[in-house]
C-alpha positions as semicolon CSV with decimal commas, in nm:
position;residue;x (nm);y (nm);z (nm)
1;M;0,761;1,584;-1,433
2;R;0,671;1,495;-1,768
3;R;0,698;1,798;-2,040
4;W;0,586;1,856;-2,399
5;W;0,879;2,074;-2,509
6;V;1,126;2,100;-2,794
7;L;1,465;2,088;-2,776
8;A;1,529;2,354;-3,004
9;M;1,397;2,581;-2,714
10;L;1,679;2,473;-2,530
11;A;1,891;2,679;-2,764
12;G;1,676;2,931;-2,836
13;G;1,602;3,016;-2,495
14;G;1,290;3,279;-2,599
15;C;0,959;3,312;-2,480
16;D;0,709;3,225;-2,740
17;D;0,358;3,381;-2,638
18;G;0,141;3,518;-2,898
19;G;0,344;3,452;-3,208
20;E;0,651;3,287;-3,387
21;A;0,861;3,283;-3,694
22;G;0,920;3,009;-3,899
23;G;1,200;2,752;-3,791
24;A;1,299;2,417;-3,866
25;D;1,133;2,121;-3,769
26;V;1,284;1,973;-3,434
27;A;1,207;1,683;-3,244
28;V;0,946;1,684;-2,958
29;S;1,049;1,541;-2,639
30;A;0,768;1,392;-2,422
31;D;0,982;1,342;-2,124
32;A;1,199;1,643;-2,121
33;T;1,213;1,792;-1,767
34;S;1,188;2,121;-1,659
35;A;1,471;2,280;-1,465
36;Q;1,201;2,482;-1,249
37;D;0,975;2,193;-1,139
38;A;1,111;2,189;-0,790
39;G;1,039;2,571;-0,761
40;A;0,725;2,710;-0,533
41;P;0,408;2,660;-0,740
42;D;0,275;3,027;-0,701
43;A;0,647;3,218;-0,690
44;G;0,606;3,602;-0,700
45;A;0,246;3,598;-0,674
46;G;0,053;3,871;-0,890
47;D;0,171;4,169;-0,717
48;A;0,514;4,134;-0,915
49;G;0,413;4,417;-1,145
50;G;0,286;4,670;-0,856
51;P;-0,042;4,777;-0,754
52;V;-0,291;4,887;-0,989
53;A;-0,349;5,250;-1,066
54;D;-0,690;5,316;-0,856
55;Q;-0,969;5,114;-0,749
56;G;-1,150;5,122;-1,045
57;A;-0,864;4,962;-1,248
58;S;-0,867;4,701;-0,968
59;I;-1,245;4,619;-1,022
60;E;-1,094;4,476;-1,376
61;D;-0,791;4,323;-1,266
62;V;-0,725;3,972;-1,290
63;E;-0,480;3,769;-1,094
64;L;-0,486;3,422;-1,202
65;A;-0,402;3,103;-0,996
66;A;-0,271;2,759;-1,141
67;A;-0,618;2,611;-1,160
68;D;-0,712;2,921;-1,416
69;F;-0,495;2,824;-1,701
70;D;-0,744;2,524;-1,849
71;C;-0,719;2,359;-2,168
72;M;-0,595;2,624;-2,436
73;L;-0,767;2,400;-2,720
74;E;-1,073;2,472;-2,591
75;W;-1,034;2,869;-2,636
76;T;-1,042;3,092;-2,963
77;K;-0,759;3,031;-3,224
78;V;-0,621;3,325;-3,390
79;R;-0,361;3,250;-3,678
80;R;-0,115;3,013;-3,471
81;F;-0,206;3,143;-3,082
82;Y;-0,493;3,069;-2,870
83;I;-0,641;3,331;-2,670
84;T;-0,939;3,378;-2,433
85;N;-1,061;3,671;-2,135
86;K;-1,118;3,579;-1,819
87;R;-1,352;3,905;-1,763
88;G;-1,589;3,809;-2,016
89;R;-1,448;4,068;-2,295
90;L;-1,326;3,793;-2,540
91;E;-1,497;3,973;-2,792
92;E;-1,318;4,277;-2,781
93;A;-0,970;4,103;-2,738
94;L;-1,070;3,915;-3,080
95;D;-1,127;4,259;-3,231
96;V;-0,780;4,367;-3,118
97;A;-0,623;4,025;-3,259
98;N;-0,782;4,040;-3,600
99;N;-0,728;4,446;-3,647
100;P;-0,459;4,494;-3,910
101;A;-0,358;4,792;-3,734
102;G;-0,318;4,612;-3,410
103;G;-0,458;4,779;-3,070
104;T;-0,458;4,729;-2,706
105;Y;-0,597;4,401;-2,546
106;P;-0,845;4,452;-2,257
107;P;-0,775;4,345;-1,927
108;G;-0,835;3,971;-1,858
109;T;-0,674;3,852;-2,166
110;V;-0,497;3,556;-2,190
111;I;-0,297;3,408;-2,500
112;Q;-0,080;3,128;-2,531
113;L;0,106;2,973;-2,840
114;V;0,229;2,666;-2,618
115;P;0,091;2,512;-2,311
116;Q;0,376;2,606;-2,125
117;E;0,382;2,984;-2,125
118;A;0,100;3,233;-2,108
119;M;0,088;3,618;-2,133
120;V;-0,221;3,782;-1,892
121;K;-0,328;4,129;-1,956
122;R;-0,362;4,290;-1,608
123;A;-0,550;4,634;-1,500
124;P;-0,465;4,936;-1,637
125;G;-0,126;5,089;-1,470
126;W;-0,049;4,722;-1,332
127;N;0,262;4,767;-1,489
128;P;0,308;5,055;-1,742
129;V;0,666;4,895;-1,871
130;T;0,486;4,598;-2,003
131;N;0,191;4,722;-2,116
132;D;0,041;4,570;-1,807
133;W;0,116;4,209;-1,955
134;E;0,197;3,943;-1,688
135;F;0,415;3,675;-1,802
136;F;0,396;3,316;-1,699
137;F;0,631;2,995;-1,726
138;L;0,355;2,697;-1,642
139;N;0,461;2,321;-1,536
140;I;0,192;2,048;-1,670
141;D;0,222;1,720;-1,571
142;G;0,108;1,397;-1,749
143;D;-0,234;1,440;-1,572
144;G;-0,270;1,793;-1,676
145;Q;-0,214;1,966;-1,343
146;V;-0,080;2,308;-1,347
147;T;0,172;2,477;-1,107
148;I;0,304;2,832;-1,191
149;G;0,720;2,795;-1,225
150;A;0,763;3,165;-1,283
151;R;0,539;3,457;-1,299
152;G;0,584;3,843;-1,330
153;A;0,691;4,140;-1,531
154;E;1,002;4,270;-1,684
155;D;1,224;3,989;-1,499
156;T;1,004;3,665;-1,591
157;V;1,220;3,412;-1,739
158;N;1,118;3,051;-1,873
159;A;1,290;2,723;-1,743
160;F;1,573;2,783;-2,003
161;G;1,648;3,131;-1,914
162;G;1,463;3,326;-2,190
163;N;1,342;3,689;-2,044
164;C;0,972;3,698;-2,185
165;F;0,939;4,102;-2,182
166;E;1,277;4,126;-2,356
167;C;1,169;3,890;-2,608
168;H;0,808;4,082;-2,653
169;N;0,963;4,430;-2,633
170;K;1,083;4,391;-2,970
171;A;0,725;4,400;-3,140
172;A;0,630;4,733;-3,273
173;P;0,428;4,914;-3,053
174;Q;0,089;4,896;-3,233
175;W;0,109;4,524;-3,159
176;D;0,073;4,547;-2,755
177;L;0,379;4,322;-2,721
178;I;0,244;4,035;-2,908
179;C;0,491;3,883;-3,135
180;E;0,366;3,687;-3,407
181;Q;0,566;3,637;-3,759
182;D;0,600;3,978;-3,859
183;H;0,578;4,206;-3,580
184;G;0,958;4,259;-3,539
185;C;1,019;3,968;-3,251
186;D;1,314;3,762;-3,302
187;P;1,231;3,472;-3,498
188;L;1,194;3,122;-3,289
189;P;1,333;2,784;-3,386
190;L;1,031;2,647;-3,446
191;S;0,821;2,548;-3,751
192;A;0,432;2,563;-3,757
193;R;0,421;2,190;-3,740
194;V;0,607;2,158;-3,417
195;I;0,388;2,452;-3,284
196;E;0,093;2,244;-3,344
197;N;0,190;1,936;-3,210
198;L;0,288;2,112;-2,877
199;Q;-0,024;2,257;-2,887
200;Q;-0,234;1,933;-2,965
201;A;-0,022;1,787;-2,700
202;D;-0,168;1,991;-2,421
203;A;-0,223;1,721;-2,120
204;R;-0,474;1,986;-1,959
205;C;-0,727;1,902;-2,240
206;R;-0,714;1,506;-2,136
């Protein structure tokens, strides 16, 4: 499967949804192969974090399938990441994203820094450990078709063995596990230019 990825990510091994720190420019490999392409498309379907807290919470929950991860370039860009909300609460999500004091994102929020990784905010109580975030590693072929390589809560890893929650859990509490450049997470070995190249190469947008 064709992949828009960065060779440095193999060394960094970290998830990168929602933010990054400045890194060196590295070569983008258009044909790098994901180690998880052979996996089941929807392995670990959305119950990985456990049931939502109550019936009211389940009404606002969002359990995304592969087809729900559309072109990120059509979403709203905030600084370096892209954001949407699958429950019609984009304005509320943007208020949190642009609040200098931070805040908690509403259910249905989807955040991507690069096409292959995503964070999805589930209903309150879905998984208190991860602040109700579900982490995804996405396989995207050259025609823009998406399969889900990995999804879940504390144990989700990307194709290079990086644990998403362990990375994002280093963000200060007010940022709701969103890293960016100055929220406390370890820096990624990617420059702003490389991240922009990866975003613009999103095959779902063709």
